[in-house]
């Protein structure tokens, strides 16, 4: 059986469209209470299961289940396409609580971040290469021409090839002039806007690019219903390791993974025979407060001396 796996919306702004649809659905559901601007500092265990979270101000929120959706770890790298704040706090919390993590070394680098100042780095979407844009060095040499798949080779292959060029002292560009040309602003409005904000004109000049940390395939090990190894703790999105991506995520698979597993988790929690909600103070009074007042950056820092 074959099925289409990619959701597409709003030209090259699919993520924003998915987010808007989700936010609207949440706003229209009275049973969902949204609390913004809170920082979760740790998980709380009670009765042998994860029973809530502790906020940075010390407040404890108890719950029948906790779903971690804290994103990836790009913020640990100097060059990344994800926000600086994506430092793996959720992973650290889960690790401190004793959850099994898997494939932590599986980090994907996007080959064509736009090589301009910016944090996170703006991205020249893969769809540009799909539309025929080619990779060239500063002399115009198409260095991917002899590689199987050329510019459409897997992300790690393209990222390594670009890294090698840069390591040899050359600059690398994505040239869409012949393939996309004047249609660039219409077909790739987001990349066009990002380029122009950086003073680049992708219609008439090649775009400078280099690899950047982009996606963490590893994470909190979960089963097909998003359950971690700890009762009461689920994980979804980039913080989770579902096994779906292997060591090299295919483009566009993370949004669909998030949508599919979010539904599976909701169904699993509904069917969970966990004790019903406890009063807010009970979890902390009876439970163990698992401190995660650090992020993965602290774990990765070199040992003193
Ligand atoms: C530029 C770019 C383009 C991409 N394009 C695509 C694409 O076309 N298709 C695709 O499938 N994927 C794409 N991806 C990947 C995909 O967007 C991400 O993997 C996905 O958005 C991750 O979603 P998430 O909900 O897991 O995490 P995020 O969207 O990162 O959300 C995590 C949230 O958790 C919050 N948080 C973290 N720690 C705490 C804490 N301790 N307390 C409270 N809140 C916390 C963060 O503030 C953040 O709001 C792209 C990624 C980037 C960067």
Coordinates of C-alpha atoms and ligand atoms in Angstrom, one line a residue:
X1 CA 0.0 0.0 0.0
X2 CA 1.2 3.5 -0.7
X3 CA 0.0 6.7 0.9
X4 CA 0.9 10.4 0.5
X5 CA 2.9 11.3 3.6
X6 CA 3.5 15.1 3.3
X7 CA 1.2 17.9 4.4
X8 CA 1.6 21.0 2.3
X9 CA 0.0 24.4 3.0
X10 CA 0.5 28.1 2.2
X11 CA 3.4 27.6 -0.3
X12 CA 6.5 27.1 1.8
X13 CA 4.9 27.9 5.2
X14 CA 3.4 24.6 6.1
X15 CA 4.5 24.6 9.7
X16 CA 2.8 28.0 10.3
X17 CA -0.4 26.7 8.7
X18 CA -0.4 23.6 10.8
X19 CA 0.3 25.6 14.0
X20 CA -2.6 28.1 13.1
X21 CA -5.1 25.3 12.5
X22 CA -4.1 23.7 15.8
X23 CA -4.2 26.9 17.8
X24 CA -7.7 27.7 16.3
X25 CA -8.9 24.2 17.2
X26 CA -7.6 24.6 20.8
X27 CA -9.2 28.0 21.2
X28 CA -12.5 26.6 20.1
X29 CA -12.4 23.7 22.7
X30 CA -13.7 25.0 26.0
X31 CA -12.4 22.0 28.0
X32 CA -8.7 23.0 27.2
X33 CA -7.1 25.5 29.6
X34 CA -4.2 27.2 27.9
X35 CA -1.5 28.7 30.2
X36 CA 1.3 30.5 28.4
X37 CA 4.7 31.8 29.4
X38 CA 5.3 29.2 32.1
X39 CA 8.7 27.4 32.4
X40 CA 8.6 23.7 33.5
X41 CA 11.6 22.9 35.7
X42 CA 11.0 19.3 36.6
X43 CA 8.8 16.3 36.8
X44 CA 7.0 15.1 39.9
X45 CA 6.6 11.4 40.7
X46 CA 3.9 10.1 43.0
X47 CA 2.6 6.6 43.5
X48 CA 5.1 5.1 41.2
X49 CA 4.2 7.2 38.2
X50 CA 4.9 10.7 36.8
X51 CA 2.1 12.7 38.4
X52 CA 2.8 16.3 37.5
X53 CA 5.3 19.0 36.8
X54 CA 7.0 21.6 38.9
X55 CA 7.2 25.1 37.4
X56 CA 10.3 27.3 37.7
X57 CA 8.5 29.4 40.4
X58 CA 8.0 26.2 42.5
X59 CA 4.3 25.7 41.7
X60 CA 3.3 22.1 41.2
X61 CA 0.7 21.1 38.7
X62 CA -0.6 17.6 39.1
X63 CA -2.0 15.5 36.3
X64 CA -3.1 12.0 35.3
X65 CA -0.5 12.1 32.6
X66 CA 2.3 14.4 31.5
X67 CA 3.0 14.8 27.7
X68 CA 6.5 16.2 27.0
X69 CA 6.4 18.3 23.8
X70 CA 9.5 20.4 24.4
X71 CA 11.1 20.2 21.0
X72 CA 14.7 19.6 20.0
X73 CA 18.3 20.5 20.9
X74 CA 19.4 22.8 18.0
X75 CA 20.2 25.5 20.5
X76 CA 23.2 23.5 21.7
X77 CA 25.0 24.1 18.4
X78 CA 26.6 27.2 17.1
X79 CA 24.8 27.0 13.8
X80 CA 21.2 25.9 14.0
X81 CA 17.9 26.5 12.3
X82 CA 15.9 26.0 15.5
X83 CA 15.4 28.6 18.3
X84 CA 18.3 29.2 20.8
X85 CA 15.9 28.0 23.6
X86 CA 15.8 24.5 22.1
X87 CA 18.4 23.2 24.6
X88 CA 16.9 19.8 25.5
X89 CA 15.3 20.7 28.8
X90 CA 12.6 18.1 28.3
X91 CA 15.2 15.4 27.6
X92 CA 17.1 16.4 30.7
X93 CA 13.9 16.2 32.8
X94 CA 13.0 12.8 31.4
X95 CA 16.6 11.6 32.0
X96 CA 16.6 12.8 35.6
X97 CA 13.3 11.0 36.2
X98 CA 14.9 7.8 34.8
X99 CA 13.2 7.5 31.4
X100 CA 15.0 5.6 28.7
X101 CA 16.4 7.9 26.0
X102 CA 17.4 6.5 22.6
X103 CA 19.6 7.4 19.6
X104 CA 20.8 10.6 21.2
X105 CA 23.6 10.9 18.6
X106 CA 21.2 11.0 15.7
X107 CA 21.3 14.7 14.9
X108 CA 20.4 15.9 11.4
X109 CA 22.1 18.8 9.8
X110 CA 20.2 20.7 7.1
X111 CA 22.5 21.2 4.1
X112 CA 21.3 24.6 3.0
X113 CA 20.8 27.0 5.8
X114 CA 21.3 30.5 4.4
X115 CA 24.8 31.6 5.3
X116 CA 24.0 35.0 6.8
X117 CA 24.0 36.4 10.3
X118 CA 20.9 35.2 12.0
X119 CA 20.0 33.0 15.0
X120 CA 18.3 30.8 14.2
X121 CA 19.7 30.6 10.7
X122 CA 17.1 31.1 8.0
X123 CA 16.6 28.0 5.7
X124 CA 16.6 27.6 2.0
X125 CA 14.1 24.8 1.7
X126 CA 14.9 21.5 0.1
X127 CA 12.0 22.1 -2.3
X128 CA 14.3 24.6 -4.1
X129 CA 16.6 21.7 -5.1
X130 CA 13.5 19.7 -5.9
X131 CA 12.7 22.5 -8.3
X132 CA 16.1 22.3 -10.0
X133 CA 18.3 24.7 -8.0
X134 CA 22.0 23.5 -8.1
X135 CA 24.8 23.7 -5.6
X136 CA 28.0 25.5 -6.9
X137 CA 31.2 26.8 -5.4
X138 CA 32.4 30.3 -5.8
X139 CA 33.9 29.5 -9.2
X140 CA 30.5 28.2 -10.4
X141 CA 31.6 24.5 -10.3
X142 CA 28.7 22.1 -9.7
X143 CA 30.4 19.9 -7.1
X144 CA 27.4 17.5 -6.6
X145 CA 27.2 16.6 -10.3
X146 CA 29.0 13.2 -9.9
X147 CA 27.4 12.2 -6.6
X148 CA 24.5 9.7 -7.0
X149 CA 21.3 11.7 -6.7
X150 CA 23.3 14.9 -7.2
X151 CA 21.6 17.8 -5.3
X152 CA 18.7 15.4 -4.4
X153 CA 20.9 13.0 -2.5
X154 CA 20.0 12.4 1.2
X155 CA 20.4 15.3 3.6
X156 CA 23.5 13.8 5.3
X157 CA 25.3 13.3 1.9
X158 CA 24.6 16.8 0.7
X159 CA 25.5 18.3 4.1
X160 CA 28.8 16.4 4.2
X161 CA 29.6 17.5 0.6
X162 CA 29.0 21.1 1.4
X163 CA 31.0 20.8 4.7
X164 CA 33.9 19.4 2.7
X165 CA 33.8 22.3 0.3
X166 CA 33.8 24.8 3.1
X167 CA 36.5 22.9 4.9
X168 CA 38.6 23.3 1.8
X169 CA 38.2 27.0 2.0
X170 CA 35.5 27.5 -0.7
X171 CA 32.2 29.2 -0.4
X172 CA 29.0 27.4 -1.4
X173 CA 25.9 28.7 -3.1
X174 CA 22.5 27.5 -4.1
X175 CA 21.8 28.7 -7.6
X176 CA 18.1 28.9 -8.6
X177 CA 18.5 31.5 -11.3
X178 CA 18.1 29.1 -14.3
X179 CA 15.5 26.7 -12.7
X180 CA 13.2 29.1 -10.8
X181 CA 14.3 32.6 -11.8
X182 CA 11.6 35.2 -11.9
X183 CA 9.0 32.9 -10.4
X184 CA 11.0 32.7 -7.1
X185 CA 9.0 35.3 -5.1
X186 CA 5.7 33.5 -6.1
X187 CA 6.9 29.9 -5.7
X188 CA 9.1 30.4 -2.6
X189 CA 7.7 33.5 -0.8
X190 CA 9.2 32.6 2.6
X191 CA 12.7 32.0 1.3
X192 CA 12.4 35.1 -0.9
X193 CA 11.5 37.2 2.1
X194 CA 14.3 35.8 4.2
X195 CA 16.8 36.4 1.4
X196 CA 15.7 40.0 0.8
X197 CA 15.8 40.7 4.6
X198 CA 19.5 39.7 4.4
X199 CA 20.1 41.8 1.3
X200 CA 20.1 38.9 -1.1
X201 CA 18.3 38.7 -4.4
X202 CA 17.6 35.0 -5.2
X203 CA 16.2 35.8 -8.6
X204 CA 19.4 37.3 -9.9
X205 CA 22.2 35.9 -7.7
X206 CA 23.0 32.5 -6.1
X207 CA 22.2 32.2 -2.3
X208 CA 25.2 31.5 0.1
X209 CA 24.5 28.4 2.1
X210 CA 26.1 26.1 4.7
X211 CA 24.9 23.2 6.9
X212 CA 23.3 23.8 10.3
X213 CA 21.9 21.6 13.1
X214 CA 18.2 21.0 12.2
X215 CA 16.5 18.1 13.8
X216 CA 17.1 15.6 16.6
X217 CA 15.9 12.1 15.6
X218 CA 16.8 10.7 19.0
X219 CA 15.0 11.5 22.3
X220 CA 12.7 10.0 24.9
X221 CA 12.1 6.4 23.8
X222 CA 8.3 5.9 23.2
X223 CA 6.1 3.1 21.9
X224 CA 3.5 3.4 19.2
X225 CA 1.2 5.2 21.6
X226 CA 3.8 7.8 22.6
X227 CA 4.3 6.1 26.1
X228 CA 7.8 6.5 27.6
X229 CA 9.4 3.9 29.8
X230 CA 7.9 5.7 32.9
X231 CA 4.2 5.3 33.8
X232 CA 2.3 8.5 33.3
X233 CA 4.9 10.1 31.0
X234 CA 4.4 10.5 27.3
X235 CA 6.5 12.4 24.7
X236 CA 5.6 13.7 21.3
X237 CA 7.3 15.7 18.5
X238 CA 11.0 16.3 18.4
X239 CA 11.7 15.4 22.0
X240 CA 10.4 11.9 21.3
X241 CA 12.2 9.0 19.7
X242 CA 9.5 7.0 18.0
X243 CA 12.0 5.2 15.7
X244 CA 10.1 6.5 12.7
X245 CA 12.9 8.6 11.4
X246 CA 15.8 6.1 11.7
X247 CA 19.1 8.0 11.7
X248 CA 18.1 10.4 9.0
X249 CA 14.7 12.0 8.9
X250 CA 13.1 12.4 5.5
X251 CA 12.0 15.9 4.8
X252 CA 8.5 16.8 6.1
X253 CA 8.2 13.7 8.3
X254 CA 8.3 15.5 11.7
X255 CA 5.0 17.5 11.3
X256 CA 3.1 14.4 10.2
X257 CA 4.8 12.4 13.0
X258 CA 3.6 15.0 15.5
X259 CA 0.0 14.9 14.2
X260 CA -0.2 11.1 14.1
X261 CA 1.4 10.5 17.5
X262 CA -0.6 13.3 19.2
X263 CA -3.8 11.5 18.3
X264 CA -2.4 8.2 19.5
X265 CA -1.3 9.7 22.8
X266 CA -4.7 11.3 23.4
X267 CA -6.4 7.9 22.8
X268 CA -3.9 6.1 25.0
X269 CA -4.5 8.6 27.9
X270 CA -8.2 8.2 27.5
X271 CA -7.9 4.5 27.8
X272 CA -5.3 4.7 30.6
X273 CA -6.5 3.2 33.9
X274 CA -4.5 5.6 36.0
X275 CA -5.9 7.1 39.2
X276 CA -8.1 10.1 38.5
X277 CA -6.8 13.6 39.1
X278 CA -5.5 14.3 42.6
X279 CA -5.8 17.6 44.4
X280 CA -3.0 19.9 43.4
X281 CA -1.1 19.7 46.7
X282 CA -1.3 15.9 47.0
X283 CA 1.2 15.0 44.3
X284 CA 4.0 17.0 45.9
X285 CA 3.1 16.1 49.5
X286 CA 3.3 12.3 48.7
X287 CA 5.7 12.4 45.8
X288 CA 9.3 12.9 44.8
X289 CA 10.3 16.1 43.2
X290 CA 12.7 15.3 40.4
X291 CA 14.9 18.3 40.0
X292 CA 15.8 19.2 36.4
X293 CA 17.1 22.7 37.0
X294 CA 19.6 22.3 34.2
X295 CA 19.6 21.7 30.5
X296 CA 21.7 19.4 28.3
X297 CA 24.2 22.1 27.7
X298 CA 25.3 21.6 31.4
X299 CA 25.7 17.9 30.8
X300 CA 27.8 18.5 27.7
X301 CA 30.2 21.0 29.2
X302 CA 33.7 19.8 29.6
X303 CA 34.6 18.5 33.1
X304 CA 36.5 21.1 35.2
X305 CA 40.3 20.5 35.1
Ligands
LIG1 C1 13.2 26.3 9.8 C2 12.6 24.9 9.9 C3 11.8 24.4 8.9 C4 11.2 23.1 9.1 N1 10.4 22.6 8.1 C5 9.8 21.5 8.3 C6 8.9 20.9 7.3 O1 8.7 21.5 6.3 N2 8.2 19.8 7.6 C7 8.4 19.1 8.7 O2 7.8 18.1 8.9 N3 9.3 19.6 9.7 C8 9.9 20.7 9.5 N4 10.8 21.2 10.5 C9 10.9 20.5 11.7 C10 9.7 20.8 12.6 O3 9.3 22.1 12.4 C11 10.0 20.6 14.1 O4 10.6 19.3 14.3 C12 8.7 20.7 14.9 O5 8.2 21.9 14.8 C13 9.0 20.3 16.4 O6 7.8 20.5 17.0 P1 7.7 20.2 18.6 O7 6.2 20.6 18.9 O8 8.2 18.9 18.9 O9 8.7 21.3 19.2 P2 8.7 22.9 19.1 O10 7.8 23.4 18.0 O11 10.1 23.3 19.2 O12 8.0 23.4 20.5 C14 8.5 23.1 21.7 C15 7.9 24.1 22.7 O13 8.2 23.7 24.0 C16 8.6 24.8 24.8 N5 9.4 24.4 25.9 C17 10.6 23.7 25.9 N6 11.1 23.5 27.1 C18 10.1 24.0 28.0 C19 10.0 24.0 29.4 N7 11.0 23.5 30.2 N8 8.9 24.6 29.9 C20 7.9 25.1 29.1 N9 8.0 25.1 27.7 C21 9.1 24.5 27.2 C22 9.3 25.7 23.8 O14 9.3 27.0 24.2 C23 8.5 25.5 22.5 O15 7.4 26.4 22.5 C24 11.4 22.4 10.3 C25 12.2 23.0 11.4 C26 12.7 24.2 11.2 C27 13.6 24.8 12.3

